[in-house]
Structure formats: C-alpha cells, structure tokens
Amino acid sequence: MTLLLLLGAPKPADGYIVEVDWDNDGLFSASENITADVIAISTNRGFTDILTRVPRIGTCKLILKNVSQTYSPYLTANTLPRRKMQAREVYDGLGQWLFTGFIERIEPDAGAKGSRRAIIDCVDAVALLQLGEVLIELQVNQRGDQIISTAVS
C-alpha cells in the first residue's frame, strides 16, 4: 500500500508509524499516533505450517515508553483492550502495512533500572474469527469459496 503524497507536501520521514484508535470511533486521528513512544515493534503472521495452509493468528508486540503512565490501563480510561491499531513502515515516502489488528493486552512494566515501559500485545482479525463457532451442514462437492459463503451468510 502506498501513501498518497500531494504535490509540494512533505513526504513522511522514514521509519514506522503506529496508531491506536483509543476513542473507538473507527478513525485514527493525529492524537492517536503513538509512534514517538515506540521503543520496539515485532510482528508475526503467516500459516501454521506449509502443508495445511491454515492461517495462524497474526501477532504484533509493541514496547512503548511509559514514563507519563499514558499506557497504564488502571490510570487512563481509554487505554483498553480490543482497540483497533495499525502499524506501517515508511521508506522513501512510501508506506507498507506491517500489521492491522486489535489490542489484546496492555501490561505496564517497570523496565530495566526503573525506566517505565508498557508492553502491548496485539492480534489480527483471525483471533476474533476463532472466538466464534460456525455450525453448518456437511458440505459435499463444494469449493472453498462456496463453503465460506455458506458459513458467513
């Protein structure tokens, strides 16, 4: 995915952009950009193994500076799980999506030598799909797309 660049507009700096929809309005505003607090980010996604080709739950782990205790759920009302988040990498003005998902867990941490940090674990939509149970009749002579259509209808 590429970022839309307007003529004369400055291109974004190289690095990462991480946003969390804290107010749960479906939009990512400038105040919901937490990039400045990110110490580390790691993502994991793909398939469970090469033969079954079943998607695994995608995960994203953020380690954030939490000196002001902004990411302490007990102290901040909007710091809640299941908020939508997105992370993307920017290089030479172009953006590439790294992860889109939901916050699973927020854990404040004292950090090394008392430096306050927060660890935020995120999951993608596959985790939400696995929470539900789908009951359909046995499907015979059906393609995968037909079975999915039956399951979601």
Short mmCIF file of C-alpha atoms in Angstrom, two decimals:
data_model
loop_
_atom_site.label_atom_id
_atom_site.label_comp_id
_atom_site.label_asym_id
_atom_site.label_seq_id
_atom_site.Cartn_x
_atom_site.Cartn_y
_atom_site.Cartn_z
CA MET A 1 0.00 0.00 0.00
CA THR A 2 1.32 3.46 -0.77
CA LEU A 3 0.69 6.73 0.99
CA LEU A 4 -0.95 9.47 -1.04
CA LEU A 5 1.53 12.30 -1.50
CA LEU A 6 0.28 15.68 -2.64
CA LEU A 7 2.46 17.89 -4.80
CA GLY A 8 4.51 20.15 -2.57
CA ALA A 9 3.51 18.27 0.60
CA PRO A 10 6.42 16.97 2.66
CA LYS A 11 6.86 13.23 2.46
CA PRO A 12 6.74 11.29 5.73
CA ALA A 13 10.03 10.54 7.44
CA ASP A 14 11.45 7.06 7.04
CA GLY A 15 10.63 4.73 9.92
CA TYR A 16 7.47 3.34 11.46
CA ILE A 17 4.04 4.81 12.08
CA VAL A 18 1.94 3.23 14.83
CA GLU A 19 -1.61 4.36 15.56
CA VAL A 20 -4.26 3.19 18.04
CA ASP A 21 -7.94 4.14 17.89
CA TRP A 22 -8.18 4.97 21.61
CA ASP A 23 -11.60 6.66 21.37
CA ASN A 24 -13.01 3.72 19.36
CA ASP A 25 -14.57 5.94 16.69
CA GLY A 26 -13.15 3.96 13.76
CA LEU A 27 -10.76 6.76 12.75
CA PHE A 28 -7.10 7.33 13.50
CA SER A 29 -6.56 10.98 14.42
CA ALA A 30 -3.23 12.75 14.91
CA SER A 31 -3.59 12.46 18.71
CA GLU A 32 -3.79 8.65 18.35
CA ASN A 33 -0.37 8.39 16.73
CA ILE A 34 1.89 6.72 19.31
CA THR A 35 4.99 6.48 17.12
CA ALA A 36 7.05 8.78 19.36
CA ASP A 37 6.67 6.35 22.28
CA VAL A 38 7.61 3.19 20.37
CA ILE A 39 10.84 1.56 21.55
CA ALA A 40 10.44 -1.70 19.61
CA ILE A 41 7.92 -3.42 17.37
CA SER A 42 7.77 -7.03 16.23
CA THR A 43 5.19 -8.81 14.10
CA ASN A 44 4.47 -12.44 13.30
CA ARG A 45 1.96 -13.70 10.76
CA GLY A 46 1.57 -16.39 8.15
CA PHE A 47 0.47 -20.02 8.17
CA THR A 48 0.65 -22.70 10.85
CA ASP A 49 2.72 -24.92 8.57
CA ILE A 50 3.49 -25.37 4.91
CA LEU A 51 1.24 -28.39 4.33
CA THR A 52 -2.09 -27.44 5.93
CA ARG A 53 -2.00 -23.76 4.91
CA VAL A 54 -4.18 -22.77 7.87
CA PRO A 55 -3.65 -19.13 8.81
CA ARG A 56 -2.11 -18.57 12.22
CA ILE A 57 -3.17 -15.73 14.44
CA GLY A 58 -1.06 -12.74 13.49
CA THR A 59 0.58 -11.00 16.42
CA CYS A 60 2.26 -7.68 17.00
CA LYS A 61 4.20 -6.75 20.12
CA LEU A 62 4.87 -3.11 20.93
CA ILE A 63 7.24 -1.93 23.62
CA LEU A 64 6.48 1.69 24.49
CA LYS A 65 7.93 4.41 26.70
CA ASN A 66 5.50 4.85 29.59
CA VAL A 67 7.20 7.48 31.75
CA SER A 68 3.99 9.55 31.92
CA GLN A 69 1.93 6.36 32.57
CA THR A 70 -0.15 7.05 29.47
CA TYR A 71 -0.38 3.32 28.75
CA SER A 72 -1.39 2.22 32.24
CA PRO A 73 -4.97 0.86 31.99
CA TYR A 74 -5.68 1.48 35.68
CA LEU A 75 -4.89 5.18 35.32
CA THR A 76 -6.20 6.03 31.86
CA ALA A 77 -9.84 5.44 30.92
CA ASN A 78 -9.36 4.95 27.16
CA THR A 79 -6.42 2.55 27.46
CA LEU A 80 -8.46 -0.58 26.91
CA PRO A 81 -8.05 -3.87 25.04
CA ARG A 82 -9.85 -4.52 21.73
CA ARG A 83 -8.99 -1.08 20.39
CA LYS A 84 -8.06 -1.12 16.72
CA MET A 85 -4.41 -0.49 15.87
CA GLN A 86 -2.28 -0.28 12.77
CA ALA A 87 1.43 -0.17 12.08
CA ARG A 88 3.17 0.65 8.85
CA GLU A 89 6.72 1.12 7.66
CA VAL A 90 7.68 4.18 5.64
CA TYR A 91 10.69 4.24 3.34
CA ASP A 92 11.44 6.95 0.81
CA GLY A 93 7.96 8.40 1.26
CA LEU A 94 6.12 5.15 0.53
CA GLY A 95 4.23 3.19 3.18
CA GLN A 96 3.91 -0.57 3.59
CA TRP A 97 1.39 -2.06 6.03
CA LEU A 98 3.08 -4.22 8.65
CA PHE A 99 0.10 -5.04 10.83
CA THR A 100 -3.55 -4.18 11.35
CA GLY A 101 -5.39 -5.64 14.30
CA PHE A 102 -6.64 -5.17 17.83
CA ILE A 103 -5.03 -4.72 21.23
CA GLU A 104 -5.18 -7.97 23.16
CA ARG A 105 -3.32 -7.00 26.32
CA ILE A 106 -1.62 -3.96 27.86
CA GLU A 107 0.98 -4.60 30.54
CA PRO A 108 2.79 -1.75 32.27
CA ASP A 109 6.37 -2.72 33.15
CA ALA A 110 8.97 -1.12 35.42
CA GLY A 111 11.65 -1.81 32.81
CA ALA A 112 15.37 -2.03 33.36
CA LYS A 113 16.65 0.37 36.04
CA GLY A 114 13.12 1.65 36.69
CA SER A 115 12.51 3.08 33.21
CA ARG A 116 8.75 2.81 32.82
CA ARG A 117 7.60 0.87 29.78
CA ALA A 118 4.39 -0.67 28.52
CA ILE A 119 4.14 -3.88 26.54
CA ILE A 120 1.14 -4.03 24.22
CA ASP A 121 0.25 -7.35 22.61
CA CYS A 122 -1.97 -7.18 19.54
CA VAL A 123 -3.74 -9.80 17.42
CA ASP A 124 -5.24 -9.67 13.95
CA ALA A 125 -8.80 -10.50 12.87
CA VAL A 126 -8.04 -14.24 12.72
CA ALA A 127 -8.09 -14.24 16.54
CA LEU A 128 -11.57 -12.71 16.53
CA LEU A 129 -12.77 -15.27 13.99
CA GLN A 130 -11.53 -18.11 16.19
CA LEU A 131 -13.66 -16.86 19.08
CA GLY A 132 -16.86 -17.71 17.21
CA GLU A 133 -18.30 -21.06 16.30
CA VAL A 134 -19.89 -21.70 12.94
CA LEU A 135 -22.39 -24.50 12.59
CA ILE A 136 -23.15 -25.56 9.03
CA GLU A 137 -24.30 -28.81 7.50
CA LEU A 138 -21.77 -31.14 5.90
CA GLN A 139 -20.69 -29.68 2.57
CA VAL A 140 -20.09 -32.13 -0.31
CA ASN A 141 -18.64 -31.24 -3.72
CA GLN A 142 -18.19 -27.59 -2.73
CA ARG A 143 -15.25 -25.28 -3.46
CA GLY A 144 -13.63 -23.36 -0.60
CA ASP A 145 -15.22 -20.04 -1.62
CA GLN A 146 -18.67 -21.67 -1.65
CA ILE A 147 -18.15 -23.08 1.85
CA ILE A 148 -17.04 -19.66 3.12
CA SER A 149 -20.09 -18.02 1.52
CA THR A 150 -22.32 -20.56 3.24
CA ALA A 151 -20.60 -20.00 6.60
CA VAL A 152 -20.85 -16.20 6.56
CA SER A 153 -24.39 -15.98 5.21
#
